[in-house]
């Protein structure tokens, strides 16, 4: 370091620090954060002077941290240090009563940001938005609405603007993926679904993993791990 730089911890002194995707932190970084949380002290890069800090900490993750602890991917002492109060937010598919308000909010926000006015939607689009499972939760909902708003023409959202995951554009009406030929273990279904969905997303983005990471709201490391785990090929 060649000049003084105030870091995020110091900037949050007497305030609140929010750490998103805490489950993606490396073990080395977890140790450093744990030390700062325990001692309430930090050192600026290039400095040996300890600085006192006092802040509230809020963390968020979409990962199963106890499972990561068992796999030695997350420190147990760090986990207990940051989980004094835990609030579990159900997946969007488990609280569909929130969809109308969220869909309305994102439509208004994205129209304003892009200077686009939407006057009507194809019935297939409406059915899709209210029945899709949203494995990517709110980030995916936002991305889908952003896509269809930008691709709309003359204020109309056609079914062709929707992702083709369930062949919505090819059919006159959206069919929820609820018809199955046989019962399979949940883990097998989840793995198959993740593999198919990630393959589709990567194809849509010309296999740009960084963009897929941004659009899906997960880390690039998670993307690459999934590509290797499922043996996905371009």
PDB file of C-alpha atoms in Angstrom:
ATOM      1  CA  UNK A   1       0.000   0.000   0.000  1.00  0.00           C
ATOM      2  CA  UNK A   2       1.386   3.375  -1.014  1.00  0.00           C
ATOM      3  CA  UNK A   3      -1.305   5.581   0.492  1.00  0.00           C
ATOM      4  CA  UNK A   4      -3.887   5.577   3.268  1.00  0.00           C
ATOM      5  CA  UNK A   5      -7.085   3.733   2.395  1.00  0.00           C
ATOM      6  CA  UNK A   6     -10.130   3.360   4.617  1.00  0.00           C
ATOM      7  CA  UNK A   7     -11.586  -0.143   4.378  1.00  0.00           C
ATOM      8  CA  UNK A   8     -15.166  -1.352   4.707  1.00  0.00           C
ATOM      9  CA  UNK A   9     -14.785  -2.375   8.346  1.00  0.00           C
ATOM     10  CA  UNK A  10     -13.530   1.059   9.323  1.00  0.00           C
ATOM     11  CA  UNK A  11     -16.214   2.777   7.254  1.00  0.00           C
ATOM     12  CA  UNK A  12     -18.877   0.777   9.104  1.00  0.00           C
ATOM     13  CA  UNK A  13     -17.622   1.869  12.519  1.00  0.00           C
ATOM     14  CA  UNK A  14     -20.631   2.801  14.726  1.00  0.00           C
ATOM     15  CA  UNK A  15     -22.872   1.516  11.942  1.00  0.00           C
ATOM     16  CA  UNK A  16     -23.828  -1.709  10.215  1.00  0.00           C
ATOM     17  CA  UNK A  17     -21.682  -3.914   7.967  1.00  0.00           C
ATOM     18  CA  UNK A  18     -23.474  -6.226   5.521  1.00  0.00           C
ATOM     19  CA  UNK A  19     -21.561  -9.193   4.102  1.00  0.00           C
ATOM     20  CA  UNK A  20     -23.372 -10.929   1.241  1.00  0.00           C
ATOM     21  CA  UNK A  21     -22.681 -14.521   0.111  1.00  0.00           C
ATOM     22  CA  UNK A  22     -20.778 -15.256   3.334  1.00  0.00           C
ATOM     23  CA  UNK A  23     -20.751 -18.948   2.393  1.00  0.00           C
ATOM     24  CA  UNK A  24     -18.335 -18.272  -0.467  1.00  0.00           C
ATOM     25  CA  UNK A  25     -15.544 -16.908   1.738  1.00  0.00           C
ATOM     26  CA  UNK A  26     -12.278 -18.807   1.714  1.00  0.00           C
ATOM     27  CA  UNK A  27     -11.133 -20.411   4.956  1.00  0.00           C
ATOM     28  CA  UNK A  28      -8.242 -17.917   5.121  1.00  0.00           C
ATOM     29  CA  UNK A  29     -10.606 -14.952   4.902  1.00  0.00           C
ATOM     30  CA  UNK A  30     -12.891 -16.510   7.506  1.00  0.00           C
ATOM     31  CA  UNK A  31      -9.997 -16.624   9.964  1.00  0.00           C
ATOM     32  CA  UNK A  32      -9.205 -12.960   9.377  1.00  0.00           C
ATOM     33  CA  UNK A  33     -12.844 -11.920   9.787  1.00  0.00           C
ATOM     34  CA  UNK A  34     -13.208 -14.029  12.917  1.00  0.00           C
ATOM     35  CA  UNK A  35     -10.187 -12.319  14.449  1.00  0.00           C
ATOM     36  CA  UNK A  36     -11.621  -8.879  13.657  1.00  0.00           C
ATOM     37  CA  UNK A  37     -15.005  -9.817  15.111  1.00  0.00           C
ATOM     38  CA  UNK A  38     -13.488 -11.258  18.269  1.00  0.00           C
ATOM     39  CA  UNK A  39     -11.041  -8.426  19.003  1.00  0.00           C
ATOM     40  CA  UNK A  40     -13.072  -5.548  17.538  1.00  0.00           C
ATOM     41  CA  UNK A  41      -9.791  -4.348  16.052  1.00  0.00           C
ATOM     42  CA  UNK A  42      -8.415  -4.012  12.533  1.00  0.00           C
ATOM     43  CA  UNK A  43      -5.186  -2.947  10.884  1.00  0.00           C
ATOM     44  CA  UNK A  44      -5.082  -1.011   7.654  1.00  0.00           C
ATOM     45  CA  UNK A  45      -3.106  -2.566   4.814  1.00  0.00           C
ATOM     46  CA  UNK A  46       0.534  -1.543   5.191  1.00  0.00           C
ATOM     47  CA  UNK A  47       0.046  -0.423   8.798  1.00  0.00           C
ATOM     48  CA  UNK A  48       0.880  -1.996  12.157  1.00  0.00           C
ATOM     49  CA  UNK A  49      -1.440   0.273  14.116  1.00  0.00           C
ATOM     50  CA  UNK A  50      -4.541  -1.386  15.529  1.00  0.00           C
ATOM     51  CA  UNK A  51      -7.791   0.544  15.226  1.00  0.00           C
ATOM     52  CA  UNK A  52     -10.823  -0.024  17.416  1.00  0.00           C
ATOM     53  CA  UNK A  53     -14.090  -0.666  15.590  1.00  0.00           C
ATOM     54  CA  UNK A  54     -17.667  -1.119  16.757  1.00  0.00           C
ATOM     55  CA  UNK A  55     -20.394  -2.188  14.331  1.00  0.00           C
ATOM     56  CA  UNK A  56     -23.402  -4.418  13.836  1.00  0.00           C
ATOM     57  CA  UNK A  57     -22.863  -7.330  11.446  1.00  0.00           C
ATOM     58  CA  UNK A  58     -25.433  -8.763   9.064  1.00  0.00           C
ATOM     59  CA  UNK A  59     -24.539 -11.720   6.847  1.00  0.00           C
ATOM     60  CA  UNK A  60     -26.454 -13.442   4.063  1.00  0.00           C
ATOM     61  CA  UNK A  61     -26.012 -16.697   2.186  1.00  0.00           C
ATOM     62  CA  UNK A  62     -28.006 -19.093   0.046  1.00  0.00           C
ATOM     63  CA  UNK A  63     -25.858 -22.040   1.065  1.00  0.00           C
ATOM     64  CA  UNK A  64     -26.228 -24.718   3.730  1.00  0.00           C
ATOM     65  CA  UNK A  65     -23.487 -23.657   6.142  1.00  0.00           C
ATOM     66  CA  UNK A  66     -23.800 -26.660   8.538  1.00  0.00           C
ATOM     67  CA  UNK A  67     -23.286 -28.901   5.512  1.00  0.00           C
ATOM     68  CA  UNK A  68     -20.257 -26.869   4.440  1.00  0.00           C
ATOM     69  CA  UNK A  69     -18.874 -27.230   7.975  1.00  0.00           C
ATOM     70  CA  UNK A  70     -19.144 -31.008   7.689  1.00  0.00           C
ATOM     71  CA  UNK A  71     -17.320 -30.815   4.341  1.00  0.00           C
ATOM     72  CA  UNK A  72     -14.604 -28.676   5.972  1.00  0.00           C
ATOM     73  CA  UNK A  73     -15.449 -25.773   3.672  1.00  0.00           C
ATOM     74  CA  UNK A  74     -16.608 -23.456   6.457  1.00  0.00           C
ATOM     75  CA  UNK A  75     -15.161 -22.886   9.930  1.00  0.00           C
ATOM     76  CA  UNK A  76     -17.413 -23.972  12.779  1.00  0.00           C
ATOM     77  CA  UNK A  77     -16.129 -21.246  15.144  1.00  0.00           C
ATOM     78  CA  UNK A  78     -16.781 -18.584  12.512  1.00  0.00           C
ATOM     79  CA  UNK A  79     -20.272 -19.972  11.910  1.00  0.00           C
ATOM     80  CA  UNK A  80     -21.237 -19.699  15.581  1.00  0.00           C
ATOM     81  CA  UNK A  81     -19.734 -16.225  15.791  1.00  0.00           C
ATOM     82  CA  UNK A  82     -21.935 -14.847  13.002  1.00  0.00           C
ATOM     83  CA  UNK A  83     -25.151 -16.784  13.776  1.00  0.00           C
ATOM     84  CA  UNK A  84     -26.277 -15.185  17.025  1.00  0.00           C
ATOM     85  CA  UNK A  85     -29.665 -14.471  15.442  1.00  0.00           C
ATOM     86  CA  UNK A  86     -30.651 -16.448  12.338  1.00  0.00           C
ATOM     87  CA  UNK A  87     -33.506 -15.490  10.031  1.00  0.00           C
ATOM     88  CA  UNK A  88     -34.380 -18.094   7.410  1.00  0.00           C
ATOM     89  CA  UNK A  89     -36.135 -16.704   4.352  1.00  0.00           C
ATOM     90  CA  UNK A  90     -38.167 -19.328   2.460  1.00  0.00           C
ATOM     91  CA  UNK A  91     -37.529 -19.819  -1.247  1.00  0.00           C
ATOM     92  CA  UNK A  92     -39.750 -17.727  -3.502  1.00  0.00           C
ATOM     93  CA  UNK A  93     -41.626 -20.850  -4.663  1.00  0.00           C
ATOM     94  CA  UNK A  94     -42.679 -21.398  -1.045  1.00  0.00           C
ATOM     95  CA  UNK A  95     -44.209 -17.935  -0.653  1.00  0.00           C
ATOM     96  CA  UNK A  96     -46.073 -17.333  -3.873  1.00  0.00           C
ATOM     97  CA  UNK A  97     -48.330 -14.865  -2.109  1.00  0.00           C
ATOM     98  CA  UNK A  98     -45.412 -12.415  -2.441  1.00  0.00           C
ATOM     99  CA  UNK A  99     -45.262 -12.739  -6.234  1.00  0.00           C
ATOM    100  CA  UNK A 100     -47.909 -10.133  -7.176  1.00  0.00           C
ATOM    101  CA  UNK A 101     -46.204  -7.367  -5.174  1.00  0.00           C
ATOM    102  CA  UNK A 102     -42.706  -8.354  -6.321  1.00  0.00           C
ATOM    103  CA  UNK A 103     -43.698  -8.612  -9.982  1.00  0.00           C
ATOM    104  CA  UNK A 104     -45.407  -5.222  -9.834  1.00  0.00           C
ATOM    105  CA  UNK A 105     -42.402  -3.646  -8.087  1.00  0.00           C
ATOM    106  CA  UNK A 106     -39.842  -4.930 -10.592  1.00  0.00           C
ATOM    107  CA  UNK A 107     -41.976  -4.019 -13.596  1.00  0.00           C
ATOM    108  CA  UNK A 108     -42.314  -0.438 -12.348  1.00  0.00           C
ATOM    109  CA  UNK A 109     -38.633  -0.159 -11.408  1.00  0.00           C
ATOM    110  CA  UNK A 110     -37.241  -1.615 -14.652  1.00  0.00           C
ATOM    111  CA  UNK A 111     -39.623   0.339 -16.876  1.00  0.00           C
ATOM    112  CA  UNK A 112     -38.519   3.567 -15.183  1.00  0.00           C
ATOM    113  CA  UNK A 113     -34.818   2.692 -15.420  1.00  0.00           C
ATOM    114  CA  UNK A 114     -35.052   1.908 -19.140  1.00  0.00           C
ATOM    115  CA  UNK A 115     -37.596   4.519 -20.177  1.00  0.00           C
ATOM    116  CA  UNK A 116     -39.986   1.828 -21.430  1.00  0.00           C
ATOM    117  CA  UNK A 117     -43.732   1.709 -20.915  1.00  0.00           C
ATOM    118  CA  UNK A 118     -45.445  -1.698 -20.859  1.00  0.00           C
ATOM    119  CA  UNK A 119     -49.148  -1.653 -21.707  1.00  0.00           C
ATOM    120  CA  UNK A 120     -49.978  -5.350 -22.004  1.00  0.00           C
ATOM    121  CA  UNK A 121     -48.580  -8.872 -21.627  1.00  0.00           C
ATOM    122  CA  UNK A 122     -49.297 -12.075 -23.498  1.00  0.00           C
ATOM    123  CA  UNK A 123     -51.371 -14.431 -21.339  1.00  0.00           C
ATOM    124  CA  UNK A 124     -48.559 -17.026 -21.548  1.00  0.00           C
ATOM    125  CA  UNK A 125     -46.167 -14.494 -20.011  1.00  0.00           C
ATOM    126  CA  UNK A 126     -48.512 -13.794 -17.104  1.00  0.00           C
ATOM    127  CA  UNK A 127     -49.037 -17.529 -16.489  1.00  0.00           C
ATOM    128  CA  UNK A 128     -45.287 -18.108 -16.553  1.00  0.00           C
ATOM    129  CA  UNK A 129     -44.493 -15.337 -14.073  1.00  0.00           C
ATOM    130  CA  UNK A 130     -47.036 -16.614 -11.554  1.00  0.00           C
ATOM    131  CA  UNK A 131     -46.360 -20.364 -11.864  1.00  0.00           C
ATOM    132  CA  UNK A 132     -42.607 -20.647 -12.464  1.00  0.00           C
ATOM    133  CA  UNK A 133     -40.596 -22.065  -9.517  1.00  0.00           C
ATOM    134  CA  UNK A 134     -37.741 -19.484  -9.651  1.00  0.00           C
ATOM    135  CA  UNK A 135     -34.802 -21.653  -8.537  1.00  0.00           C
ATOM    136  CA  UNK A 136     -32.753 -18.434  -8.583  1.00  0.00           C
ATOM    137  CA  UNK A 137     -35.322 -16.760  -6.287  1.00  0.00           C
ATOM    138  CA  UNK A 138     -35.808 -12.981  -6.399  1.00  0.00           C
ATOM    139  CA  UNK A 139     -32.665 -12.323  -8.454  1.00  0.00           C
ATOM    140  CA  UNK A 140     -33.975 -14.616 -11.173  1.00  0.00           C
ATOM    141  CA  UNK A 141     -37.420 -12.997 -11.055  1.00  0.00           C
ATOM    142  CA  UNK A 142     -35.795  -9.588 -11.498  1.00  0.00           C
ATOM    143  CA  UNK A 143     -33.620 -10.820 -14.379  1.00  0.00           C
ATOM    144  CA  UNK A 144     -36.583 -12.378 -16.199  1.00  0.00           C
ATOM    145  CA  UNK A 145     -38.663  -9.205 -15.888  1.00  0.00           C
ATOM    146  CA  UNK A 146     -35.677  -7.104 -16.986  1.00  0.00           C
ATOM    147  CA  UNK A 147     -35.313  -9.321 -20.035  1.00  0.00           C
ATOM    148  CA  UNK A 148     -38.949  -9.178 -21.124  1.00  0.00           C
ATOM    149  CA  UNK A 149     -39.217  -5.425 -20.537  1.00  0.00           C
ATOM    150  CA  UNK A 150     -36.137  -4.721 -22.650  1.00  0.00           C
ATOM    151  CA  UNK A 151     -37.259  -7.122 -25.398  1.00  0.00           C
ATOM    152  CA  UNK A 152     -40.821  -5.789 -25.484  1.00  0.00           C
ATOM    153  CA  UNK A 153     -42.045  -4.051 -28.626  1.00  0.00           C
ATOM    154  CA  UNK A 154     -44.408  -1.105 -28.715  1.00  0.00           C
ATOM    155  CA  UNK A 155     -45.415  -1.667 -25.112  1.00  0.00           C
ATOM    156  CA  UNK A 156     -46.354  -5.323 -25.627  1.00  0.00           C
ATOM    157  CA  UNK A 157     -44.596  -8.298 -24.014  1.00  0.00           C
ATOM    158  CA  UNK A 158     -44.844 -11.354 -26.263  1.00  0.00           C
ATOM    159  CA  UNK A 159     -44.299 -14.937 -25.113  1.00  0.00           C
ATOM    160  CA  UNK A 160     -41.210 -15.058 -27.360  1.00  0.00           C
ATOM    161  CA  UNK A 161     -39.409 -12.745 -24.923  1.00  0.00           C
ATOM    162  CA  UNK A 162     -39.460 -15.417 -22.200  1.00  0.00           C
ATOM    163  CA  UNK A 163     -36.583 -17.825 -21.571  1.00  0.00           C
ATOM    164  CA  UNK A 164     -37.114 -20.998 -23.588  1.00  0.00           C
ATOM    165  CA  UNK A 165     -36.471 -23.325 -20.646  1.00  0.00           C
ATOM    166  CA  UNK A 166     -39.983 -24.772 -20.862  1.00  0.00           C
ATOM    167  CA  UNK A 167     -40.568 -24.019 -24.541  1.00  0.00           C
ATOM    168  CA  UNK A 168     -43.002 -21.251 -23.668  1.00  0.00           C
ATOM    169  CA  UNK A 169     -42.397 -19.491 -26.966  1.00  0.00           C
ATOM    170  CA  UNK A 170     -43.086 -22.674 -28.917  1.00  0.00           C
ATOM    171  CA  UNK A 171     -46.391 -23.409 -27.216  1.00  0.00           C
ATOM    172  CA  UNK A 172     -49.533 -21.358 -26.950  1.00  0.00           C
ATOM    173  CA  UNK A 173     -49.666 -21.688 -23.187  1.00  0.00           C
ATOM    174  CA  UNK A 174     -47.208 -22.260 -20.383  1.00  0.00           C
ATOM    175  CA  UNK A 175     -47.233 -25.678 -18.771  1.00  0.00           C
ATOM    176  CA  UNK A 176     -45.782 -26.017 -15.305  1.00  0.00           C
ATOM    177  CA  UNK A 177     -43.148 -28.777 -15.164  1.00  0.00           C
ATOM    178  CA  UNK A 178     -45.307 -30.971 -12.948  1.00  0.00           C
ATOM    179  CA  UNK A 179     -45.702 -34.070 -15.123  1.00  0.00           C
ATOM    180  CA  UNK A 180     -43.139 -36.786 -14.407  1.00  0.00           C
ATOM    181  CA  UNK A 181     -42.796 -40.344 -15.686  1.00  0.00           C
ATOM    182  CA  UNK A 182     -41.480 -41.813 -12.433  1.00  0.00           C
ATOM    183  CA  UNK A 183     -40.528 -40.966  -8.857  1.00  0.00           C
ATOM    184  CA  UNK A 184     -36.811 -40.438  -8.335  1.00  0.00           C
ATOM    185  CA  UNK A 185     -34.811 -39.466  -5.231  1.00  0.00           C
ATOM    186  CA  UNK A 186     -34.999 -35.767  -4.455  1.00  0.00           C
ATOM    187  CA  UNK A 187     -31.206 -35.340  -4.696  1.00  0.00           C
ATOM    188  CA  UNK A 188     -31.207 -36.939  -8.139  1.00  0.00           C
ATOM    189  CA  UNK A 189     -34.026 -34.676  -9.317  1.00  0.00           C
ATOM    190  CA  UNK A 190     -32.287 -31.588  -7.940  1.00  0.00           C
ATOM    191  CA  UNK A 191     -29.000 -32.534  -9.594  1.00  0.00           C
ATOM    192  CA  UNK A 192     -30.722 -33.195 -12.924  1.00  0.00           C
ATOM    193  CA  UNK A 193     -32.689 -29.949 -12.748  1.00  0.00           C
ATOM    194  CA  UNK A 194     -29.636 -27.875 -11.812  1.00  0.00           C
ATOM    195  CA  UNK A 195     -27.600 -29.446 -14.591  1.00  0.00           C
ATOM    196  CA  UNK A 196     -30.264 -28.814 -17.245  1.00  0.00           C
ATOM    197  CA  UNK A 197     -30.954 -25.275 -16.074  1.00  0.00           C
ATOM    198  CA  UNK A 198     -27.282 -24.280 -15.827  1.00  0.00           C
ATOM    199  CA  UNK A 199     -26.618 -25.742 -19.272  1.00  0.00           C
ATOM    200  CA  UNK A 200     -29.485 -23.692 -20.671  1.00  0.00           C
ATOM    201  CA  UNK A 201     -28.308 -20.497 -18.943  1.00  0.00           C
ATOM    202  CA  UNK A 202     -24.733 -20.928 -20.199  1.00  0.00           C
ATOM    203  CA  UNK A 203     -25.966 -21.520 -23.754  1.00  0.00           C
ATOM    204  CA  UNK A 204     -28.055 -18.352 -23.587  1.00  0.00           C
ATOM    205  CA  UNK A 205     -24.951 -16.410 -22.500  1.00  0.00           C
ATOM    206  CA  UNK A 206     -22.554 -18.079 -24.957  1.00  0.00           C
ATOM    207  CA  UNK A 207     -20.906 -19.896 -22.030  1.00  0.00           C
ATOM    208  CA  UNK A 208     -19.882 -16.662 -20.335  1.00  0.00           C
ATOM    209  CA  UNK A 209     -19.468 -17.961 -16.767  1.00  0.00           C
ATOM    210  CA  UNK A 210     -18.891 -14.492 -15.304  1.00  0.00           C
ATOM    211  CA  UNK A 211     -22.165 -13.203 -16.755  1.00  0.00           C
ATOM    212  CA  UNK A 212     -23.956 -16.378 -15.631  1.00  0.00           C
ATOM    213  CA  UNK A 213     -22.632 -15.714 -12.130  1.00  0.00           C
ATOM    214  CA  UNK A 214     -24.014 -12.172 -12.179  1.00  0.00           C
ATOM    215  CA  UNK A 215     -27.400 -13.164 -13.616  1.00  0.00           C
ATOM    216  CA  UNK A 216     -27.913 -16.141 -11.295  1.00  0.00           C
ATOM    217  CA  UNK A 217     -26.717 -14.298  -8.211  1.00  0.00           C
ATOM    218  CA  UNK A 218     -24.072 -16.867  -7.271  1.00  0.00           C
ATOM    219  CA  UNK A 219     -20.285 -16.726  -7.263  1.00  0.00           C
ATOM    220  CA  UNK A 220     -18.114 -17.571 -10.271  1.00  0.00           C
ATOM    221  CA  UNK A 221     -16.495 -20.280  -8.166  1.00  0.00           C
ATOM    222  CA  UNK A 222     -19.883 -21.921  -7.677  1.00  0.00           C
ATOM    223  CA  UNK A 223     -20.494 -21.780 -11.436  1.00  0.00           C
ATOM    224  CA  UNK A 224     -17.178 -23.455 -12.241  1.00  0.00           C
ATOM    225  CA  UNK A 225     -17.727 -26.053  -9.498  1.00  0.00           C
ATOM    226  CA  UNK A 226     -21.135 -26.925 -10.946  1.00  0.00           C
ATOM    227  CA  UNK A 227     -19.698 -27.153 -14.483  1.00  0.00           C
ATOM    228  CA  UNK A 228     -17.090 -29.633 -13.245  1.00  0.00           C
ATOM    229  CA  UNK A 229     -19.540 -31.524 -11.002  1.00  0.00           C
ATOM    230  CA  UNK A 230     -22.043 -32.078 -13.816  1.00  0.00           C
ATOM    231  CA  UNK A 231     -19.409 -32.495 -16.536  1.00  0.00           C
ATOM    232  CA  UNK A 232     -20.962 -29.759 -18.671  1.00  0.00           C
ATOM    233  CA  UNK A 233     -19.401 -29.147 -22.066  1.00  0.00           C
ATOM    234  CA  UNK A 234     -19.882 -26.387 -24.587  1.00  0.00           C
TER     235      UNK A 234
END
